mmCIF file of C-alpha atoms and ligand atoms in Angstrom:
data_model
loop_
_atom_site.group_PDB
_atom_site.id
_atom_site.type_symbol
_atom_site.label_atom_id
_atom_site.label_comp_id
_atom_site.label_asym_id
_atom_site.label_seq_id
_atom_site.Cartn_x
_atom_site.Cartn_y
_atom_site.Cartn_z
ATOM 1 C CA MET A 242 -8.512 -7.451 -20.732
ATOM 2 C CA ASN A 243 -9.030 -5.254 -17.716
ATOM 3 C CA ASN A 244 -8.783 -7.598 -14.798
ATOM 4 C CA ILE A 245 -8.476 -6.645 -11.155
ATOM 5 C CA ALA A 246 -7.945 -8.886 -8.122
ATOM 6 C CA ILE A 247 -8.351 -8.480 -4.394
ATOM 7 C CA LEU A 248 -6.903 -10.392 -1.462
ATOM 8 C CA CYS A 249 -6.971 -10.195 2.338
ATOM 9 C CA SER A 250 -3.712 -10.611 4.217
ATOM 10 C CA GLY A 251 -2.787 -10.865 7.908
ATOM 11 C CA GLY A 252 -5.301 -10.718 10.752
ATOM 12 C CA ASP A 253 -8.852 -10.620 9.405
ATOM 13 C CA VAL A 254 -11.168 -7.788 10.438
ATOM 14 C CA SER A 255 -14.889 -7.153 10.402
ATOM 15 C CA GLY A 256 -15.329 -4.944 7.380
ATOM 16 C CA MET A 257 -13.464 -7.142 4.918
ATOM 17 C CA ASN A 258 -16.676 -8.760 3.661
ATOM 18 C CA PRO A 259 -18.408 -5.407 3.033
ATOM 19 C CA ALA A 260 -15.238 -4.362 1.185
ATOM 20 C CA LEU A 261 -15.325 -7.518 -0.966
ATOM 21 C CA LYS A 262 -18.975 -6.890 -1.811
ATOM 22 C CA HIS A 263 -18.343 -3.361 -2.955
ATOM 23 C CA PHE A 264 -15.151 -4.407 -4.760
ATOM 24 C CA VAL A 265 -17.184 -6.641 -7.059
ATOM 25 C CA GLU A 266 -19.904 -4.026 -7.609
ATOM 26 C CA TYR A 267 -17.603 -1.067 -8.185
ATOM 27 C CA SER A 268 -15.211 -3.036 -10.425
ATOM 28 C CA ILE A 269 -18.065 -4.031 -12.699
ATOM 29 C CA GLU A 270 -19.323 -0.429 -12.698
ATOM 30 C CA ASN A 271 -15.863 0.583 -13.923
ATOM 31 C CA ASN A 272 -15.741 -2.075 -16.663
ATOM 32 C CA LEU A 273 -13.204 -4.130 -14.770
ATOM 33 C CA THR A 274 -13.462 -7.890 -14.293
ATOM 34 C CA PRO A 275 -13.128 -8.696 -10.590
ATOM 35 C CA TYR A 276 -11.173 -11.676 -9.246
ATOM 36 C CA PHE A 277 -10.862 -13.065 -5.729
ATOM 37 C CA VAL A 278 -7.545 -14.422 -4.453
ATOM 38 C CA PHE A 279 -8.155 -16.914 -1.640
ATOM 39 C CA ASP A 280 -6.083 -17.085 1.562
ATOM 40 C CA GLY A 281 -3.935 -14.025 0.990
ATOM 41 C CA TYR A 282 -0.527 -14.270 -0.657
ATOM 42 C CA GLU A 283 -0.721 -18.043 -0.190
ATOM 43 C CA GLY A 284 -3.514 -18.108 -2.745
ATOM 44 C CA LEU A 285 -1.489 -16.013 -5.172
ATOM 45 C CA ILE A 286 1.320 -18.571 -4.951
ATOM 46 C CA ASP A 287 -1.010 -21.577 -5.203
ATOM 47 C CA ASN A 288 -3.150 -20.093 -7.964
ATOM 48 C CA GLN A 289 -6.306 -19.929 -5.852
ATOM 49 C CA ILE A 290 -7.713 -17.125 -7.963
ATOM 50 C CA THR A 291 -11.248 -17.107 -9.319
ATOM 51 C CA LYS A 292 -13.485 -14.694 -11.153
ATOM 52 C CA ALA A 293 -15.968 -13.046 -8.753
ATOM 53 C CA THR A 294 -19.616 -12.455 -9.533
ATOM 54 C CA TYR A 295 -22.598 -10.873 -7.791
ATOM 55 C CA LYS A 296 -23.577 -14.374 -6.611
ATOM 56 C CA ASP A 297 -20.383 -14.630 -4.569
ATOM 57 C CA ILE A 298 -21.142 -11.535 -2.545
ATOM 58 C CA SER A 299 -24.770 -12.087 -1.767
ATOM 59 C CA GLY A 300 -25.469 -11.583 1.937
ATOM 60 C CA ILE A 301 -21.849 -11.179 3.017
ATOM 61 C CA ILE A 302 -22.164 -7.518 4.065
ATOM 62 C CA ALA A 303 -23.480 -8.570 7.483
ATOM 63 C CA ARG A 304 -20.770 -11.127 8.213
ATOM 64 C CA GLY A 305 -17.479 -10.676 10.021
ATOM 65 C CA GLY A 306 -14.266 -12.307 8.846
ATOM 66 C CA THR A 307 -13.571 -12.632 5.157
ATOM 67 C CA LYS A 308 -15.291 -14.889 2.668
ATOM 68 C CA ILE A 309 -12.060 -15.313 0.706
ATOM 69 C CA GLY A 310 -9.900 -16.161 3.715
ATOM 70 C CA SER A 311 -6.750 -14.504 4.956
ATOM 71 C CA ALA A 312 -3.282 -15.742 5.867
ATOM 72 C CA ARG A 313 0.158 -14.674 6.961
ATOM 73 C CA SER A 314 2.424 -16.031 4.256
ATOM 74 C CA SER A 315 6.050 -16.773 5.012
ATOM 75 C CA ARG A 316 6.492 -18.213 1.520
ATOM 76 C CA PHE A 317 5.743 -14.812 -0.015
ATOM 77 C CA MET A 318 8.925 -13.538 1.628
ATOM 78 C CA GLU A 319 10.869 -15.800 -0.771
ATOM 79 C CA LYS A 320 11.634 -14.594 -4.271
ATOM 80 C CA LYS A 321 10.848 -17.909 -5.985
ATOM 81 C CA PHE A 322 7.296 -17.914 -4.580
ATOM 82 C CA ARG A 323 6.755 -14.275 -5.550
ATOM 83 C CA SER A 324 7.734 -15.217 -9.122
ATOM 84 C CA LEU A 325 5.200 -18.021 -9.020
ATOM 85 C CA ALA A 326 2.576 -15.544 -7.807
ATOM 86 C CA LYS A 327 3.362 -13.233 -10.718
ATOM 87 C CA GLN A 328 3.092 -16.091 -13.211
ATOM 88 C CA ASN A 329 -0.357 -16.941 -11.838
ATOM 89 C CA LEU A 330 -1.513 -13.345 -12.212
ATOM 90 C CA ASP A 331 -0.086 -13.225 -15.736
ATOM 91 C CA LYS A 332 -1.965 -16.372 -16.741
ATOM 92 C CA LEU A 333 -5.216 -14.590 -15.906
ATOM 93 C CA GLU A 334 -3.994 -11.273 -17.296
ATOM 94 C CA ILE A 335 -4.526 -9.562 -13.953
ATOM 95 C CA LYS A 336 -2.668 -6.278 -13.878
ATOM 96 C CA LYS A 337 -4.241 -4.588 -10.877
ATOM 97 C CA LEU A 338 -4.288 -5.788 -7.290
ATOM 98 C CA ILE A 339 -5.979 -4.547 -4.130
ATOM 99 C CA VAL A 340 -4.655 -5.771 -0.784
ATOM 100 C CA LEU A 341 -6.544 -5.484 2.500
ATOM 101 C CA GLY A 342 -4.019 -5.850 5.294
ATOM 102 C CA GLY A 343 -1.604 -4.370 7.776
ATOM 103 C CA ASP A 344 1.864 -2.941 7.287
ATOM 104 C CA GLY A 345 3.520 -6.389 7.216
ATOM 105 C CA SER A 346 1.311 -7.237 4.241
ATOM 106 C CA PHE A 347 2.207 -3.939 2.572
ATOM 107 C CA ARG A 348 5.922 -4.608 2.995
ATOM 108 C CA GLY A 349 5.526 -7.846 1.045
ATOM 109 C CA LEU A 350 3.563 -5.964 -1.568
ATOM 110 C CA ASP A 351 6.280 -3.349 -1.893
ATOM 111 C CA ILE A 352 8.888 -5.991 -2.722
ATOM 112 C CA PHE A 353 6.483 -7.657 -5.165
ATOM 113 C CA TYR A 354 5.865 -4.351 -6.922
ATOM 114 C CA LYS A 355 9.581 -3.554 -7.168
ATOM 115 C CA GLU A 356 10.308 -6.967 -8.677
ATOM 116 C CA HIS A 357 7.327 -7.388 -10.956
ATOM 117 C CA GLY A 358 5.722 -4.002 -11.422
ATOM 118 C CA ILE A 359 2.109 -4.988 -10.831
ATOM 119 C CA SER A 360 -0.067 -1.964 -10.015
ATOM 120 C CA PHE A 361 -1.526 -2.175 -6.557
ATOM 121 C CA CYS A 362 -3.484 -0.254 -3.992
ATOM 122 C CA GLY A 363 -3.452 -1.111 -0.293
ATOM 123 C CA ILE A 364 -6.333 -0.641 2.135
ATOM 124 C CA PRO A 365 -5.214 -0.451 5.793
ATOM 125 C CA SER A 366 -7.109 -3.193 7.593
ATOM 126 C CA THR A 367 -6.219 -4.190 11.131
ATOM 127 C CA ILE A 368 -7.987 -3.865 14.453
ATOM 128 C CA ASP A 369 -4.672 -2.677 15.929
ATOM 129 C CA ASN A 370 -4.969 0.723 14.166
ATOM 130 C CA ASP A 371 -1.193 0.859 14.086
ATOM 131 C CA ILE A 372 -0.474 1.833 10.475
ATOM 132 C CA ASN A 373 1.515 4.973 9.882
ATOM 133 C CA MET A 374 -0.124 7.805 7.893
ATOM 134 C CA THR A 375 -3.709 6.687 8.450
ATOM 135 C CA GLU A 376 -5.922 7.632 11.368
ATOM 136 C CA TYR A 377 -8.265 4.756 10.655
ATOM 137 C CA CYS A 378 -7.887 1.139 9.649
ATOM 138 C CA LEU A 379 -10.821 -0.983 8.557
ATOM 139 C CA GLY A 380 -12.251 -3.099 11.385
ATOM 140 C CA VAL A 381 -11.327 -0.828 14.272
ATOM 141 C CA ASP A 382 -14.822 0.471 14.966
ATOM 142 C CA THR A 383 -16.345 -3.006 15.115
ATOM 143 C CA ALA A 384 -13.568 -4.174 17.449
ATOM 144 C CA LEU A 385 -14.100 -1.155 19.706
ATOM 145 C CA ASN A 386 -17.826 -1.873 19.884
ATOM 146 C CA ILE A 387 -17.176 -5.493 20.791
ATOM 147 C CA ILE A 388 -14.833 -4.343 23.558
ATOM 148 C CA LYS A 389 -17.408 -1.793 24.755
ATOM 149 C CA ASN A 390 -20.120 -4.450 24.970
ATOM 150 C CA ALA A 391 -17.795 -6.795 26.850
ATOM 151 C CA ILE A 392 -16.801 -4.103 29.353
ATOM 152 C CA ASP A 393 -20.437 -3.111 29.919
ATOM 153 C CA SER A 394 -21.317 -6.731 30.663
ATOM 154 C CA ILE A 395 -18.339 -7.204 32.932
ATOM 155 C CA ARG A 396 -19.230 -4.056 34.867
ATOM 156 C CA ASP A 397 -22.577 -5.650 35.799
ATOM 157 C CA THR A 398 -20.943 -8.645 37.404
ATOM 158 C CA ALA A 399 -17.995 -6.669 38.824
ATOM 159 C CA SER A 400 -20.323 -4.330 40.716
ATOM 160 C CA SER A 401 -22.567 -7.147 41.927
ATOM 161 C CA PHE A 402 -19.670 -9.077 43.372
ATOM 162 C CA LYS A 403 -17.334 -6.316 44.549
ATOM 163 C CA ARG A 404 -14.401 -7.250 42.360
ATOM 164 C CA ALA A 405 -11.702 -5.761 40.198
ATOM 165 C CA PHE A 406 -11.615 -6.879 36.584
ATOM 166 C CA VAL A 407 -8.551 -6.717 34.406
ATOM 167 C CA ILE A 408 -9.676 -6.724 30.781
ATOM 168 C CA GLU A 409 -6.995 -7.396 28.196
ATOM 169 C CA THR A 410 -7.361 -5.990 24.697
ATOM 170 C CA MET A 411 -5.431 -6.900 21.544
ATOM 171 C CA GLY A 412 -3.268 -4.532 19.526
ATOM 172 C CA ARG A 413 0.229 -6.021 19.630
ATOM 173 C CA LYS A 414 2.551 -3.166 20.711
ATOM 174 C CA CYS A 415 -0.074 -0.502 20.054
ATOM 175 C CA GLY A 416 -2.345 0.708 22.860
ATOM 176 C CA TYR A 417 -4.997 2.295 20.644
ATOM 177 C CA LEU A 418 -7.830 -0.146 21.402
ATOM 178 C CA ALA A 419 -7.123 -0.016 25.141
ATOM 179 C CA GLN A 420 -6.873 3.778 25.269
ATOM 180 C CA ILE A 421 -10.112 4.432 23.379
ATOM 181 C CA SER A 422 -11.954 1.708 25.309
ATOM 182 C CA HIS A 423 -10.761 3.201 28.582
ATOM 183 C CA ILE A 424 -12.045 6.652 27.689
ATOM 184 C CA THR A 425 -15.351 5.484 26.261
ATOM 185 C CA SER A 426 -16.083 2.965 29.011
ATOM 186 C CA GLY A 427 -15.024 5.096 31.936
ATOM 187 C CA SER A 428 -12.674 2.515 33.393
ATOM 188 C CA GLU A 429 -10.553 3.256 36.426
ATOM 189 C CA LEU A 430 -7.173 2.217 35.027
ATOM 190 C CA CYS A 431 -5.613 1.920 31.569
ATOM 191 C CA LEU A 432 -2.193 0.472 30.888
ATOM 192 C CA ILE A 433 -0.683 0.723 27.403
ATOM 193 C CA PRO A 434 2.815 0.094 26.047
ATOM 194 C CA GLU A 435 3.253 3.745 25.017
ATOM 195 C CA ILE A 436 2.996 5.060 28.600
ATOM 196 C CA LYS A 437 5.341 3.886 31.349
ATOM 197 C CA HIS A 438 3.490 3.036 34.518
ATOM 198 C CA ASP A 439 4.210 2.403 38.144
ATOM 199 C CA LEU A 440 1.318 0.673 39.869
ATOM 200 C CA LYS A 441 2.405 2.153 43.199
ATOM 201 C CA ASN A 442 1.144 5.527 41.989
ATOM 202 C CA TYR A 443 -2.446 4.252 42.025
ATOM 203 C CA GLU A 444 -2.387 2.492 45.366
ATOM 204 C CA ASP A 445 -3.371 5.292 47.796
ATOM 205 C CA LYS A 446 -6.139 6.558 45.521
ATOM 206 C CA PHE A 447 -7.639 3.131 44.864
ATOM 207 C CA ARG A 448 -7.463 2.040 48.538
ATOM 208 C CA LYS A 449 -9.184 5.257 49.606
ATOM 209 C CA GLU A 450 -11.901 4.796 46.989
ATOM 210 C CA LEU A 451 -12.481 1.272 48.290
ATOM 211 C CA GLU A 452 -12.754 2.590 51.854
ATOM 212 C CA ASN A 453 -15.244 5.182 50.656
ATOM 213 C CA GLY A 454 -17.537 2.519 49.252
ATOM 214 C CA ARG A 455 -16.366 1.821 45.714
ATOM 215 C CA ARG A 456 -17.639 -1.611 44.735
ATOM 216 C CA TYR A 457 -15.511 -2.440 41.710
ATOM 217 C CA PHE A 458 -12.603 -1.456 39.500
ATOM 218 C CA ILE A 459 -12.259 -1.966 35.784
ATOM 219 C CA ALA A 460 -8.737 -1.937 34.386
ATOM 220 C CA ILE A 461 -8.169 -2.020 30.624
ATOM 221 C CA VAL A 462 -4.808 -3.446 29.779
ATOM 222 C CA ALA A 463 -3.232 -3.647 26.319
ATOM 223 C CA GLU A 464 -1.703 -6.999 25.414
ATOM 224 C CA GLY A 465 1.603 -5.284 24.602
ATOM 225 C CA ILE A 466 2.504 -4.092 28.134
ATOM 226 C CA ASN A 467 5.334 -5.788 29.969
ATOM 227 C CA GLU A 468 3.285 -7.558 32.642
ATOM 228 C CA ASP A 469 0.777 -10.360 32.191
ATOM 229 C CA SER A 470 -2.795 -9.391 32.983
ATOM 230 C CA SER A 471 -2.723 -11.947 35.806
ATOM 231 C CA GLU A 472 0.050 -9.910 37.480
ATOM 232 C CA ILE A 473 -2.177 -6.824 37.422
ATOM 233 C CA ALA A 474 -4.978 -8.877 38.981
ATOM 234 C CA GLN A 475 -2.620 -10.088 41.710
ATOM 235 C CA TRP A 476 -1.658 -6.481 42.393
ATOM 236 C CA PHE A 477 -5.337 -5.574 42.876
ATOM 237 C CA GLN A 478 -5.716 -8.413 45.354
ATOM 238 C CA LYS A 479 -2.517 -7.882 47.326
ATOM 239 C CA SER A 480 -2.000 -4.123 47.203
ATOM 240 C CA ILE A 481 -5.530 -2.755 46.915
ATOM 241 C CA GLY A 482 -7.358 -5.468 48.815
ATOM 242 C CA ILE A 483 -10.086 -6.446 46.368
ATOM 243 C CA GLU A 484 -10.736 -9.806 44.762
ATOM 244 C CA ALA A 485 -9.754 -9.715 41.113
ATOM 245 C CA ARG A 486 -10.450 -11.588 37.875
ATOM 246 C CA VAL A 487 -8.953 -11.432 34.395
ATOM 247 C CA THR A 488 -10.825 -11.413 31.081
ATOM 248 C CA ILE A 489 -8.739 -11.741 27.952
ATOM 249 C CA LEU A 490 -10.974 -10.608 25.103
ATOM 250 C CA GLY A 491 -8.679 -12.197 22.513
ATOM 251 C CA HIS A 492 -10.075 -13.068 19.129
ATOM 252 C CA THR A 493 -13.634 -12.050 19.998
ATOM 253 C CA GLN A 494 -12.360 -8.579 19.036
ATOM 254 C CA ARG A 495 -11.690 -9.715 15.486
ATOM 255 C CA GLY A 496 -15.124 -11.135 14.684
ATOM 256 C CA GLY A 497 -18.744 -10.108 14.738
ATOM 257 C CA ASN A 498 -21.238 -8.277 12.614
ATOM 258 C CA PRO A 499 -19.474 -5.296 10.959
ATOM 259 C CA SER A 500 -20.572 -1.937 12.404
ATOM 260 C CA VAL A 501 -22.300 0.683 10.247
ATOM 261 C CA TYR A 502 -19.113 2.750 10.317
ATOM 262 C CA ASP A 503 -16.952 -0.137 9.087
ATOM 263 C CA ARG A 504 -19.422 -0.933 6.308
ATOM 264 C CA LEU A 505 -19.322 2.695 5.201
ATOM 265 C CA MET A 506 -15.537 2.922 5.469
ATOM 266 C CA ALA A 507 -15.204 -0.327 3.504
ATOM 267 C CA TYR A 508 -17.311 1.235 0.747
ATOM 268 C CA LYS A 509 -15.233 4.405 0.650
ATOM 269 C CA PHE A 510 -11.855 2.669 0.881
ATOM 270 C CA ILE A 511 -12.801 0.480 -2.087
ATOM 271 C CA ASN A 512 -13.976 3.470 -4.125
ATOM 272 C CA TYR A 513 -10.659 5.223 -3.572
ATOM 273 C CA ALA A 514 -8.613 2.081 -4.253
ATOM 274 C CA ILE A 515 -10.324 1.285 -7.539
ATOM 275 C CA ASP A 516 -10.287 4.941 -8.611
ATOM 276 C CA ALA A 517 -6.525 5.040 -8.002
ATOM 277 C CA LEU A 518 -5.924 1.982 -10.170
ATOM 278 C CA VAL A 519 -8.245 3.194 -12.921
ATOM 279 C CA GLU A 520 -6.478 6.573 -12.949
ATOM 280 C CA GLY A 521 -3.160 4.765 -13.411
ATOM 281 C CA LYS A 522 -1.671 5.165 -9.927
ATOM 282 C CA GLU A 523 0.759 2.296 -9.698
ATOM 283 C CA GLU A 524 1.558 1.966 -6.027
ATOM 284 C CA SER A 525 -0.498 3.620 -3.361
ATOM 285 C CA ILE A 526 -2.110 3.066 -0.003
ATOM 286 C CA VAL A 527 -5.464 4.713 0.711
ATOM 287 C CA CYS A 528 -5.149 6.526 4.016
ATOM 288 C CA TYR A 529 -7.725 8.332 6.120
ATOM 289 C CA SER A 530 -6.553 11.628 7.518
ATOM 290 C CA GLN A 531 -8.292 14.701 8.946
ATOM 291 C CA GLY A 532 -11.708 13.632 7.801
ATOM 292 C CA GLY A 533 -10.755 12.710 4.245
ATOM 293 C CA PHE A 534 -8.979 10.144 2.096
ATOM 294 C CA VAL A 535 -5.475 10.625 0.734
ATOM 295 C CA TYR A 536 -3.093 8.435 -1.220
ATOM 296 C CA LYS A 537 0.275 7.732 0.357
ATOM 297 C CA SER A 538 3.221 5.915 -1.110
ATOM 298 C CA ILE A 539 4.096 2.575 0.349
ATOM 299 C CA GLU A 540 7.439 4.031 1.485
ATOM 300 C CA GLU A 541 5.697 6.690 3.541
ATOM 301 C CA VAL A 542 3.458 4.123 5.155
ATOM 302 C CA VAL A 543 5.908 1.367 5.990
ATOM 303 C CA SER A 544 9.053 3.352 6.714
ATOM 304 C CA HIS A 545 7.880 4.677 10.090
ATOM 305 C CA LYS A 546 6.148 3.220 13.073
ATOM 306 C CA LYS A 547 2.851 4.916 13.854
ATOM 307 C CA ILE A 548 2.962 7.152 16.885
ATOM 308 C CA LEU A 549 -0.146 6.832 19.004
ATOM 309 C CA GLU A 550 -1.864 10.105 19.830
ATOM 310 C CA LEU A 551 -1.997 10.034 23.614
ATOM 311 C CA LEU A 552 -5.318 11.142 25.043
ATOM 312 C CA ILE A 553 -4.841 10.023 28.621
HETATM 313 O O1 LIG B 1494 -2.804 -7.798 14.194
HETATM 314 C C1 LIG B 1494 -4.063 -8.192 14.580
HETATM 315 C C2 LIG B 1494 -4.011 -9.096 15.795
HETATM 316 O O2 LIG B 1494 -5.339 -9.446 16.138
HETATM 317 C C3 LIG B 1494 -3.273 -8.536 17.007
HETATM 318 O O3 LIG B 1494 -4.015 -7.612 17.743
HETATM 319 C C4 LIG B 1494 -2.955 -9.796 17.760
HETATM 320 O O4 LIG B 1494 -1.837 -9.629 18.597
HETATM 321 C C5 LIG B 1494 -2.671 -10.767 16.662
HETATM 322 O O5 LIG B 1494 -3.312 -10.284 15.490
HETATM 323 C C6 LIG B 1494 -3.145 -12.169 16.915
HETATM 324 O O6 LIG B 1494 -2.700 -12.968 15.890
HETATM 325 P P1 LIG B 1494 -3.238 -14.419 15.605
HETATM 326 O O7 LIG B 1494 -4.606 -14.294 15.030
HETATM 327 O O8 LIG B 1494 -2.262 -14.985 14.641
HETATM 328 O O9 LIG B 1494 -3.270 -15.137 16.923
#
């Protein structure tokens, strides 16, 4: 028996479905029998594990989200449920596991590996792009394109109406999405948790620009900063003197048709993950660094917080 399973854990991303498609194809190519685990670690505990076939993956490459569901499992943090999960894998003689998720999901996996020794390979998947050791996490490009489209649309109405727009992006405590969106959308202001800010520093410049005929401001604000986006909007109204509105992009950033780049990265991540398990690597995370793929140990990945490269 040469069985391999895959699951998605934590916040879903666009790119998971293309990864699932290629997982089935590349497993079969490598004489492995592919299995899907539904709803993340919850499905491992509840034995929601089924053999996957070509039929299951038909047409999913173009869809966001994940066909097999995802979850954040608090039960998996308990030893008794991890034992149950191992028993379920044993029943199906599954000895290899691929996990698409963020560093929280990898931490759970690390404990599982240390207790039960199942070989695994992790694929960094989170729109937050906040995983140490990898420059890219699956789903980021699609999220950035969704943000770009939203900002472009908002600019149309902002300029027509002479308003400031505060656009809030996701990312937890990481400002990656906001920083890249700011640079690639040419917004006037970007606030991220990694850079301390004092709004007073922008006041003279923004007021002068308004006097000189500027019709709108776009501010990209990461969800992890200390203020609420509504406070930034109030500041625009009171201190700069322009009507302001807030758009919280929220979960729109997590869905949508996967971009070409995410489909391609999904393909490559899966190739590297399956290759690692076939070659006998027992515990690795596939990371993307300096234009190529490298394997990192789970320790290296989860032991440090990622430091955002500041470009602004
Ligand atoms: O980690 C991905 C993420 O989308 C974060 O950017 C966001 O803060 C969080 O998940 C939202 O979580 P939930 O989907 O549970 O509301």
